[in-house]
Amino acid sequence: MAQNFAIASTGQVTAATVQLAAGYKQGEDLLAIAGKTGTSGTLSDGLSWQFQASTGTLILSGAATAAEYQQDLAQVVYENANATSASPVTNGTRQVAVEATNAAGTSTAATENLEVDPNPPVLTPSSLSSSSFTGSSATVAVVSNLAIASTVSLTSASVAIATGYQTGEDYLTISGQTGTSGTASGLSWAFNATTGALSLSGVASAATYQTVLNEVVYGNSKSAGGNPTDNGSRQISVAVTNPDGQSNVATAALNVETKIVAGAAVSLNTLSNDSNGVVEIDISSATNYGQINLTGTGALNGQLQVVLKGGYAPAIGATFTIFTGSGLSGNFASAAGLFGAGGNGAYFKITQTATSVTLTVTAVP
């Protein structure tokens, strides 16, 4: 909003103000720093900022160079409290006045007009392309074919795992980066493990935001550690914001389907395999074998692989309950390792109910 103002000062600047003068609507018009919440705070260069609602003035204070003040002034954004409420936005012209102060005194006010005519960004299409995470690569892109239309620069964006989020397992990051926060193309990003949302902040063009959003990827910490993941559907939601408000929400389907390898009892929330899903059950003895216990429902499909470990040869009639759940549906489309159980011409017979799947060593007729 104050990007067009330049400061010339032979000494350090000690304060600056951005005021909504003529046309100011108290209780509705707000000034803030892009990416910051609240009405006051401290910036990375040490300058303090505060918005005074009584006068419509944002104040920057602290000794710094003219260049540092100019950079911070460029981060000042206009917001309208009514844009996210049921109250109408008061359209019209606001006069913006900017002043700077150094040891010699305060500059004359530079002014420009701000036209308040809410025009939030628009995302198309509202239903984005779906993606699948199989564990064959560390991450998979979740935002594709997204277009952002905005008449002004954007200030923030969010990509969230809106439904199906598995805390401590699912995560979002920027492709090629590690950790839970960083920068990309000049934008700051951070992943909130509590909410499952990755946020972007900073004043930049729609094209820059679109580029960075295309770099957002999904990963699964259990998959990286070789442990069973909570396979199933996740819904990804995307929204961006400019000073006129928040865009519509675009969504994308993400199917998490990694190969599950179970050599002991493991617990999962749900299981939803498609034809490409693989479940491997390792059997080492009559009491040491893979068993997947679902706290929710399980949709079976794909391939079941049974692997005998350590030369174990189960006896005819031995049973192994390999799945338990509150509601199992579907069937494995194929299976491997069922025949030759124990090397004695037996095979594993599969018995499935709504709550369990059992393997029984059965003699070949």
Coordinates of N, CA and C in Angstrom, one line a residue, residues 164-356:
G164 N -9.3 -36.1 6.9 CA -8.4 -37.2 6.9 C -7.1 -37.0 7.5
Y165 N -6.8 -35.9 8.1 CA -5.4 -35.5 8.5 C -5.0 -36.5 9.7
Q166 N -3.8 -37.0 9.6 CA -3.3 -37.9 10.6 C -2.1 -37.2 11.3
T167 N -2.4 -36.7 12.5 CA -1.4 -36.0 13.3 C -0.2 -36.9 13.6
G168 N 1.0 -36.3 13.4 CA 2.2 -37.1 13.7 C 2.7 -37.9 12.5
E169 N 1.9 -37.9 11.4 CA 2.2 -38.8 10.3 C 2.2 -37.9 9.0
D170 N 1.1 -37.3 8.7 CA 1.0 -36.4 7.5 C 1.7 -35.1 7.7
Y171 N 2.3 -34.6 6.6 CA 2.9 -33.3 6.7 C 3.0 -32.7 5.3
L172 N 3.0 -31.3 5.3 CA 3.2 -30.6 4.1 C 4.5 -29.8 4.2
T173 N 5.1 -29.7 3.0 CA 6.4 -28.9 3.0 C 6.5 -28.3 1.6
I174 N 7.6 -27.6 1.4 CA 8.0 -27.1 0.1 C 9.0 -28.0 -0.5
S175 N 8.8 -28.4 -1.8 CA 9.6 -29.3 -2.5 C 11.1 -28.9 -2.4
G176 N 12.0 -29.9 -2.0 CA 13.4 -29.6 -1.9 C 13.8 -29.0 -0.6
Q177 N 12.9 -28.7 0.3 CA 13.3 -28.1 1.6 C 13.0 -29.1 2.7
T178 N 13.6 -28.8 3.9 CA 13.4 -29.7 5.0 C 13.0 -28.8 6.2
G179 N 12.5 -29.4 7.3 CA 12.0 -28.6 8.4 C 10.6 -28.3 8.2
T180 N 10.1 -27.4 9.1 CA 8.7 -27.0 9.2 C 8.5 -25.5 8.8
S181 N 9.6 -24.8 8.4 CA 9.4 -23.4 8.0 C 10.6 -23.0 7.1
G182 N 10.4 -22.0 6.4 CA 11.5 -21.5 5.6 C 11.0 -20.4 4.6
T183 N 11.7 -20.2 3.5 CA 11.3 -19.2 2.5 C 11.3 -19.8 1.2
A184 N 10.5 -19.3 0.3 CA 10.4 -19.8 -1.1 C 10.0 -18.6 -2.0
S185 N 10.9 -18.3 -2.9 CA 10.6 -17.1 -3.9 C 10.2 -15.9 -3.1
G186 N 10.9 -15.6 -2.0 CA 10.7 -14.4 -1.2 C 9.5 -14.5 -0.2
L187 N 8.7 -15.6 -0.2 CA 7.6 -15.8 0.7 C 8.1 -16.6 1.9
S188 N 7.5 -16.3 3.0 CA 7.7 -17.2 4.2 C 6.7 -18.3 4.3
W189 N 7.1 -19.5 4.7 CA 6.2 -20.6 4.8 C 6.4 -21.3 6.2
A190 N 5.3 -21.9 6.7 CA 5.4 -22.6 7.9 C 4.3 -23.7 7.9
F191 N 4.7 -24.9 8.5 CA 3.7 -25.9 8.6 C 3.3 -26.1 10.0
N192 N 2.0 -26.1 10.3 CA 1.4 -26.2 11.6 C 1.0 -27.7 11.8
A193 N 1.8 -28.4 12.6 CA 1.5 -29.9 12.7 C 0.2 -30.1 13.5
T194 N -0.3 -29.1 14.3 CA -1.5 -29.3 15.0 C -2.7 -29.3 14.1
T195 N -2.7 -28.3 13.2 CA -3.9 -28.1 12.3 C -3.7 -28.8 10.9
G196 N -2.5 -29.2 10.6 CA -2.2 -29.8 9.2 C -2.3 -28.8 8.1
A197 N -1.9 -27.5 8.4 CA -2.0 -26.5 7.4 C -0.6 -25.9 7.2
L198 N -0.3 -25.6 5.9 CA 0.9 -24.9 5.6 C 0.5 -23.5 5.2
S199 N 1.1 -22.5 5.8 CA 0.8 -21.1 5.5 C 1.9 -20.4 4.7
L200 N 1.5 -19.5 3.8 CA 2.5 -18.7 3.1 C 2.1 -17.2 3.4
S201 N 3.2 -16.4 3.6 CA 2.9 -15.0 3.9 C 4.0 -14.1 3.2
G202 N 3.6 -12.9 2.9 CA 4.4 -11.9 2.2 C 3.7 -11.3 1.1
V203 N 4.0 -10.0 0.8 CA 3.4 -9.3 -0.3 C 4.0 -9.7 -1.6
A204 N 3.3 -10.3 -2.5 CA 3.8 -10.7 -3.8 C 2.7 -10.9 -4.8
S205 N 3.1 -11.0 -6.1 CA 2.1 -11.1 -7.2 C 1.4 -12.5 -7.1
A206 N 0.3 -12.5 -7.8 CA -0.4 -13.8 -7.9 C 0.4 -14.9 -8.6
A207 N 1.2 -14.4 -9.5 CA 2.1 -15.4 -10.2 C 3.1 -16.0 -9.3
T208 N 3.7 -15.2 -8.4 CA 4.7 -15.7 -7.4 C 4.0 -16.7 -6.5
Y209 N 2.8 -16.4 -6.0 CA 2.1 -17.3 -5.1 C 1.7 -18.6 -5.8
Q210 N 1.4 -18.5 -7.1 CA 1.0 -19.6 -7.8 C 2.2 -20.6 -8.0
T211 N 3.4 -20.0 -8.2 CA 4.6 -20.8 -8.4 C 4.9 -21.5 -7.1
V212 N 4.8 -20.8 -6.0 CA 5.2 -21.5 -4.7 C 4.1 -22.5 -4.3
L213 N 2.8 -22.2 -4.5 CA 1.8 -23.2 -4.2 C 2.0 -24.5 -5.0
N214 N 2.5 -24.4 -6.3 CA 2.8 -25.6 -7.1 C 3.9 -26.4 -6.5
E215 N 4.7 -25.8 -5.5 CA 5.8 -26.5 -4.9 C 5.5 -27.1 -3.6
V216 N 4.2 -27.0 -3.2 CA 3.8 -27.6 -1.9 C 3.6 -29.1 -2.1
V217 N 4.2 -29.9 -1.3 CA 4.2 -31.4 -1.4 C 3.7 -32.0 -0.1
Y218 N 3.1 -33.2 -0.3 CA 2.7 -34.0 0.9 C 3.8 -35.1 1.1
G219 N 4.0 -35.4 2.4 CA 4.9 -36.4 2.8 C 4.3 -37.2 4.0
N220 N 4.8 -38.4 4.3 CA 4.3 -39.2 5.4 C 5.5 -39.7 6.2
S221 N 5.6 -39.3 7.4 CA 6.7 -39.6 8.3 C 6.8 -41.1 8.6
K222 N 5.7 -41.8 8.6 CA 5.7 -43.2 8.9 C 6.3 -43.9 7.7
S223 N 5.9 -43.5 6.5 CA 6.4 -44.1 5.3 C 7.9 -44.0 5.2
A224 N 8.4 -42.8 5.6 CA 9.9 -42.5 5.5 C 10.6 -43.4 6.5
G225 N 9.9 -43.8 7.6 CA 10.5 -44.7 8.6 C 10.3 -46.1 8.4
G226 N 9.6 -46.5 7.3 CA 9.4 -47.9 6.9 C 8.3 -48.5 7.7
N227 N 7.4 -47.7 8.4 CA 6.3 -48.2 9.2 C 5.0 -48.1 8.4
P228 N 4.0 -48.9 8.8 CA 2.7 -48.8 8.1 C 2.1 -47.4 8.3
T229 N 1.5 -46.9 7.2 CA 0.8 -45.6 7.2 C -0.7 -45.8 7.3
D230 N -1.3 -44.7 7.7 CA -2.8 -44.7 7.7 C -3.3 -44.4 6.3
N231 N -3.4 -45.5 5.5 CA -3.8 -45.3 4.1 C -5.3 -44.8 4.0
G232 N -5.6 -44.1 3.0 CA -6.9 -43.6 2.8 C -6.9 -42.3 2.2
S233 N -8.1 -41.6 2.2 CA -8.3 -40.4 1.4 C -8.0 -39.2 2.3
R234 N -7.4 -38.2 1.8 CA -7.2 -36.9 2.4 C -7.8 -35.8 1.4
Q235 N -8.4 -34.8 2.0 CA -8.8 -33.7 1.1 C -7.9 -32.5 1.4
I236 N -7.4 -31.9 0.3 CA -6.5 -30.8 0.4 C -7.3 -29.5 0.0
S237 N -7.2 -28.5 0.9 CA -7.9 -27.2 0.6 C -6.9 -26.1 0.4
V238 N -7.2 -25.2 -0.5 CA -6.3 -24.1 -0.9 C -7.1 -22.8 -0.9
A239 N -6.5 -21.8 -0.2 CA -7.1 -20.4 -0.3 C -6.0 -19.4 -0.2
V240 N -6.3 -18.3 -0.9 CA -5.3 -17.1 -0.9 C -6.0 -15.9 -0.5
T241 N -5.2 -14.9 -0.1 CA -5.8 -13.6 0.4 C -5.1 -12.5 -0.2
N242 N -5.8 -11.4 -0.5 CA -5.3 -10.1 -0.8 C -5.9 -9.1 0.1
P243 N -5.5 -7.8 0.0 CA -6.1 -6.9 0.9 C -7.7 -6.7 0.8
D244 N -8.3 -7.2 -0.3 CA -9.7 -7.2 -0.4 C -10.4 -8.3 0.3
G245 N -9.7 -9.4 0.7 CA -10.3 -10.5 1.4 C -9.8 -11.8 0.9
Q246 N -10.4 -12.9 1.4 CA -10.0 -14.2 1.0 C -10.7 -14.8 -0.2
S247 N -10.0 -15.6 -0.9 CA -10.6 -16.2 -2.1 C -11.6 -17.3 -1.8
N248 N -12.2 -17.8 -2.8 CA -12.9 -19.1 -2.7 C -11.9 -20.2 -2.3
V249 N -12.4 -21.3 -1.9 CA -11.6 -22.4 -1.5 C -11.5 -23.4 -2.6
A250 N -10.4 -23.8 -3.1 CA -10.2 -24.9 -4.1 C -9.8 -26.1 -3.3
T251 N -10.3 -27.3 -3.8 CA -10.0 -28.5 -3.1 C -9.4 -29.6 -4.1
A252 N -8.6 -30.5 -3.5 CA -8.0 -31.6 -4.3 C -8.1 -32.8 -3.5
A253 N -8.3 -33.9 -4.2 CA -8.3 -35.2 -3.5 C -6.9 -35.8 -3.5
L254 N -6.5 -36.3 -2.3 CA -5.2 -37.0 -2.2 C -5.4 -38.4 -1.7
N255 N -4.9 -39.4 -2.4 CA -5.1 -40.8 -1.9 C -3.7 -41.3 -1.4
V256 N -3.7 -41.6 -0.2 CA -2.5 -42.1 0.5 C -2.6 -43.7 0.5
E257 N -1.7 -44.3 -0.3 CA -1.7 -45.7 -0.4 C -0.3 -46.3 -0.6
T258 N 0.3 -46.6 0.5 CA 1.7 -47.1 0.5 C 1.6 -48.6 0.8
K259 N 2.7 -49.3 0.4 CA 2.8 -50.7 0.7 C 2.8 -50.9 2.2
I260 N 1.9 -51.7 2.8 CA 1.9 -51.9 4.2 C 2.7 -53.3 4.5
V261 N 3.7 -53.2 5.3 CA 4.4 -54.4 5.7 C 4.3 -54.6 7.2
A262 N 3.6 -55.7 7.5 CA 3.4 -56.0 8.9 C 4.0 -57.4 9.3
G263 N 4.9 -57.3 10.3 CA 5.5 -58.5 10.8 C 5.2 -58.8 12.2
A264 N 4.3 -57.9 12.8 CA 3.8 -58.0 14.1 C 2.5 -57.3 14.2
A265 N 1.9 -57.2 15.3 CA 0.6 -56.5 15.4 C 0.8 -55.0 15.3
V266 N 0.1 -54.3 14.4 CA 0.2 -52.9 14.2 C -1.2 -52.3 14.2
S267 N -1.4 -51.1 14.6 CA -2.7 -50.4 14.6 C -2.7 -49.3 13.6
L268 N -3.8 -49.2 12.9 CA -4.1 -48.2 11.9 C -5.5 -47.6 12.2
N269 N -5.7 -46.4 11.8 CA -7.0 -45.8 11.9 C -8.0 -46.4 10.9
T270 N -7.6 -46.3 9.6 CA -8.5 -46.8 8.6 C -7.6 -47.4 7.5
L271 N -8.2 -48.1 6.6 CA -7.4 -48.6 5.4 C -8.4 -48.5 4.2
S272 N -7.9 -47.9 3.1 CA -8.7 -47.8 1.9 C -7.8 -48.0 0.7
N273 N -7.6 -49.3 0.3 CA -6.7 -49.6 -0.8 C -7.5 -49.6 -2.1
D274 N -6.8 -49.2 -3.2 CA -7.4 -49.4 -4.5 C -6.6 -50.5 -5.1
S275 N -6.8 -50.7 -6.4 CA -6.2 -51.8 -7.1 C -4.7 -51.9 -7.1
N276 N -4.0 -50.7 -6.8 CA -2.6 -50.7 -6.7 C -2.0 -50.9 -5.3
G277 N -2.9 -51.0 -4.3 CA -2.4 -51.2 -2.9 C -1.8 -52.6 -2.7
V278 N -0.8 -52.6 -1.8 CA -0.2 -53.9 -1.5 C -0.1 -54.0 0.1
V279 N -0.5 -55.1 0.6 CA -0.4 -55.4 2.0 C 0.5 -56.7 2.1
E280 N 1.6 -56.6 2.8 CA 2.5 -57.8 3.0 C 2.3 -58.2 4.5
I281 N 2.0 -59.5 4.7 CA 1.9 -60.1 6.0 C 3.1 -61.1 6.2
D282 N 4.0 -60.8 7.1 CA 5.1 -61.7 7.4 C 4.8 -62.6 8.5
I283 N 5.1 -63.9 8.3 CA 4.8 -64.9 9.4 C 6.1 -65.6 9.7
S284 N 6.4 -65.5 11.0 CA 7.7 -66.1 11.5 C 7.5 -67.3 12.4
S285 N 6.3 -67.3 13.0 CA 5.9 -68.5 13.9 C 4.4 -68.4 14.1
A286 N 4.0 -69.4 14.9 CA 2.5 -69.5 15.2 C 2.0 -68.3 16.0
T287 N 3.0 -67.6 16.7 CA 2.6 -66.5 17.5 C 3.2 -65.2 17.1
N288 N 4.1 -65.3 16.2 CA 4.8 -64.1 15.7 C 4.5 -63.8 14.3
Y289 N 3.5 -63.0 14.0 CA 3.1 -62.8 12.6 C 2.4 -61.4 12.5
G290 N 2.3 -61.0 11.3 CA 1.7 -59.6 11.0 C 0.2 -59.7 11.3
Q291 N -0.3 -58.7 12.0 CA -1.7 -58.5 12.2 C -2.0 -57.0 12.2
I292 N -3.0 -56.6 11.3 CA -3.3 -55.2 11.2 C -4.7 -55.0 11.9
N293 N -4.6 -54.2 13.0 CA -5.8 -53.9 13.7 C -6.3 -52.5 13.4
L294 N -7.5 -52.4 12.8 CA -8.1 -51.2 12.4 C -9.0 -50.6 13.5
T295 N -8.8 -49.4 13.9 CA -9.8 -48.8 14.8 C -11.0 -48.3 14.1
G296 N -10.9 -48.2 12.8 CA -12.1 -47.8 12.0 C -12.4 -48.8 10.9
T297 N -12.8 -48.4 9.8 CA -13.2 -49.3 8.7 C -12.0 -49.6 7.8
G298 N -12.2 -50.7 7.0 CA -11.2 -51.1 6.1 C -11.8 -51.5 4.7
A299 N -11.3 -50.9 3.7 CA -11.8 -51.3 2.3 C -10.6 -52.0 1.6
L300 N -10.8 -53.3 1.4 CA -9.7 -54.1 0.9 C -9.8 -54.2 -0.6
N301 N -8.6 -54.1 -1.2 CA -8.4 -54.2 -2.7 C -6.9 -54.5 -2.9
G302 N -6.5 -54.4 -4.2 CA -5.1 -54.6 -4.5 C -4.6 -56.0 -4.2
Q303 N -3.4 -56.1 -3.7 CA -2.8 -57.5 -3.6 C -2.4 -57.7 -2.1
L304 N -2.7 -59.0 -1.7 CA -2.2 -59.5 -0.4 C -1.0 -60.4 -0.7
Q305 N 0.1 -60.1 0.0 CA 1.3 -60.9 -0.1 C 1.6 -61.5 1.3
V306 N 1.8 -62.8 1.3 CA 2.1 -63.6 2.5 C 3.5 -64.1 2.4
V307 N 4.3 -63.8 3.4 CA 5.8 -64.2 3.3 C 6.1 -64.9 4.6
L308 N 6.6 -66.2 4.4 CA 7.1 -67.0 5.5 C 8.5 -66.6 5.8
K309 N 8.8 -66.3 7.1 CA 10.2 -65.9 7.5 C 10.9 -66.9 8.2
G310 N 12.2 -67.0 8.1 CA 13.1 -67.8 8.9 C 12.9 -69.3 8.7
G311 N 12.4 -69.7 7.6 CA 12.2 -71.1 7.3 C 11.0 -71.7 8.1
Y312 N 10.1 -70.9 8.6 CA 8.9 -71.4 9.3 C 8.0 -72.2 8.4
A313 N 7.6 -73.3 8.9 CA 6.6 -74.2 8.1 C 5.4 -74.4 9.0
P314 N 4.3 -73.7 8.8 CA 3.2 -73.9 9.7 C 2.5 -75.2 9.4
A315 N 1.9 -75.7 10.5 CA 1.2 -77.0 10.4 C -0.2 -76.9 9.8
I316 N -0.6 -78.0 9.2 CA -2.0 -78.0 8.7 C -3.0 -77.6 9.8
G317 N -3.9 -76.7 9.5 CA -4.9 -76.3 10.5 C -4.5 -75.1 11.2
A318 N -3.2 -74.6 11.1 CA -2.8 -73.4 11.8 C -3.6 -72.2 11.3
T319 N -4.0 -71.3 12.2 CA -4.7 -70.1 11.7 C -4.0 -68.9 12.1
F320 N -4.1 -67.8 11.3 CA -3.5 -66.5 11.6 C -4.5 -65.4 11.3
T321 N -5.0 -64.7 12.3 CA -5.9 -63.6 12.0 C -5.1 -62.4 11.7
I322 N -5.1 -62.0 10.4 CA -4.2 -61.0 9.9 C -4.9 -59.6 9.8
F323 N -6.2 -59.5 9.9 CA -6.9 -58.2 10.0 C -8.0 -58.3 11.0
T324 N -8.2 -57.2 11.7 CA -9.4 -57.0 12.6 C -9.8 -55.6 12.3
G325 N -11.1 -55.4 12.4 CA -11.7 -54.0 12.2 C -13.2 -54.0 12.5
S326 N -13.7 -52.8 12.6 CA -15.1 -52.7 12.9 C -16.0 -52.8 11.7
G327 N -15.4 -52.8 10.5 CA -16.2 -52.9 9.3 C -15.3 -53.1 8.1
L328 N -15.0 -54.3 7.7 CA -14.2 -54.6 6.5 C -15.1 -54.9 5.3
S329 N -14.7 -54.3 4.2 CA -15.5 -54.5 3.0 C -14.5 -54.7 1.8
G330 N -15.0 -55.1 0.7 CA -14.2 -55.4 -0.5 C -13.4 -56.7 -0.3
N331 N -12.6 -56.9 -1.3 CA -11.7 -58.1 -1.3 C -10.4 -57.8 -2.0
F332 N -9.4 -58.5 -1.6 CA -8.1 -58.4 -2.3 C -8.3 -58.9 -3.7
A333 N -7.8 -58.1 -4.7 CA -8.0 -58.5 -6.1 C -7.1 -59.7 -6.5
S334 N -5.9 -59.8 -5.8 CA -5.0 -60.9 -6.1 C -4.2 -61.2 -4.8
A335 N -3.5 -62.3 -4.8 CA -2.7 -62.7 -3.7 C -1.4 -63.4 -4.1
A336 N -0.4 -63.3 -3.3 CA 0.9 -64.0 -3.6 C 1.4 -64.7 -2.3
G337 N 2.0 -65.8 -2.5 CA 2.5 -66.5 -1.3 C 1.6 -67.4 -0.6
L338 N 0.4 -67.7 -1.2 CA -0.6 -68.5 -0.6 C -0.3 -70.0 -0.7
F339 N 0.3 -70.4 -1.8 CA 0.5 -71.8 -2.1 C 1.9 -72.2 -1.6
G340 N 2.0 -73.5 -1.2 CA 3.3 -74.0 -0.8 C 3.6 -73.7 0.7
A341 N 2.5 -73.4 1.4 CA 2.7 -73.0 2.9 C 3.4 -74.2 3.6
G342 N 4.5 -73.9 4.1 CA 5.3 -74.9 4.9 C 6.0 -75.9 4.0
G343 N 5.9 -75.7 2.7 CA 6.5 -76.6 1.7 C 5.9 -78.0 1.7
N344 N 4.7 -78.2 2.2 CA 4.1 -79.5 2.3 C 2.9 -79.6 1.4
G345 N 2.8 -78.8 0.4 CA 1.6 -78.9 -0.5 C 0.4 -78.3 0.0
A346 N 0.5 -77.5 1.1 CA -0.6 -76.8 1.7 C -0.7 -75.4 1.1
Y347 N -1.8 -74.8 1.4 CA -2.0 -73.4 1.0 C -2.7 -72.6 2.1
F348 N -2.7 -71.3 2.0 CA -3.4 -70.5 3.0 C -4.8 -70.2 2.4
K349 N -5.8 -70.6 3.1 CA -7.2 -70.3 2.8 C -7.6 -69.0 3.5
I350 N -8.1 -68.1 2.7 CA -8.5 -66.8 3.2 C -10.0 -66.9 3.6
T351 N -10.3 -66.5 4.8 CA -11.7 -66.4 5.3 C -11.9 -64.9 5.8
Q352 N -12.9 -64.3 5.2 CA -13.1 -62.9 5.5 C -14.5 -62.7 6.0
T353 N -14.6 -61.9 7.1 CA -15.9 -61.5 7.7 C -15.9 -60.0 7.7
A354 N -17.0 -59.4 8.3 CA -17.1 -58.0 8.4 C -16.1 -57.4 9.4
T355 N -15.5 -58.3 10.2 CA -14.6 -57.8 11.3 C -13.3 -58.4 11.3
S356 N -13.0 -59.4 10.4 CA -11.7 -60.0 10.4 C -11.3 -60.7 9.1

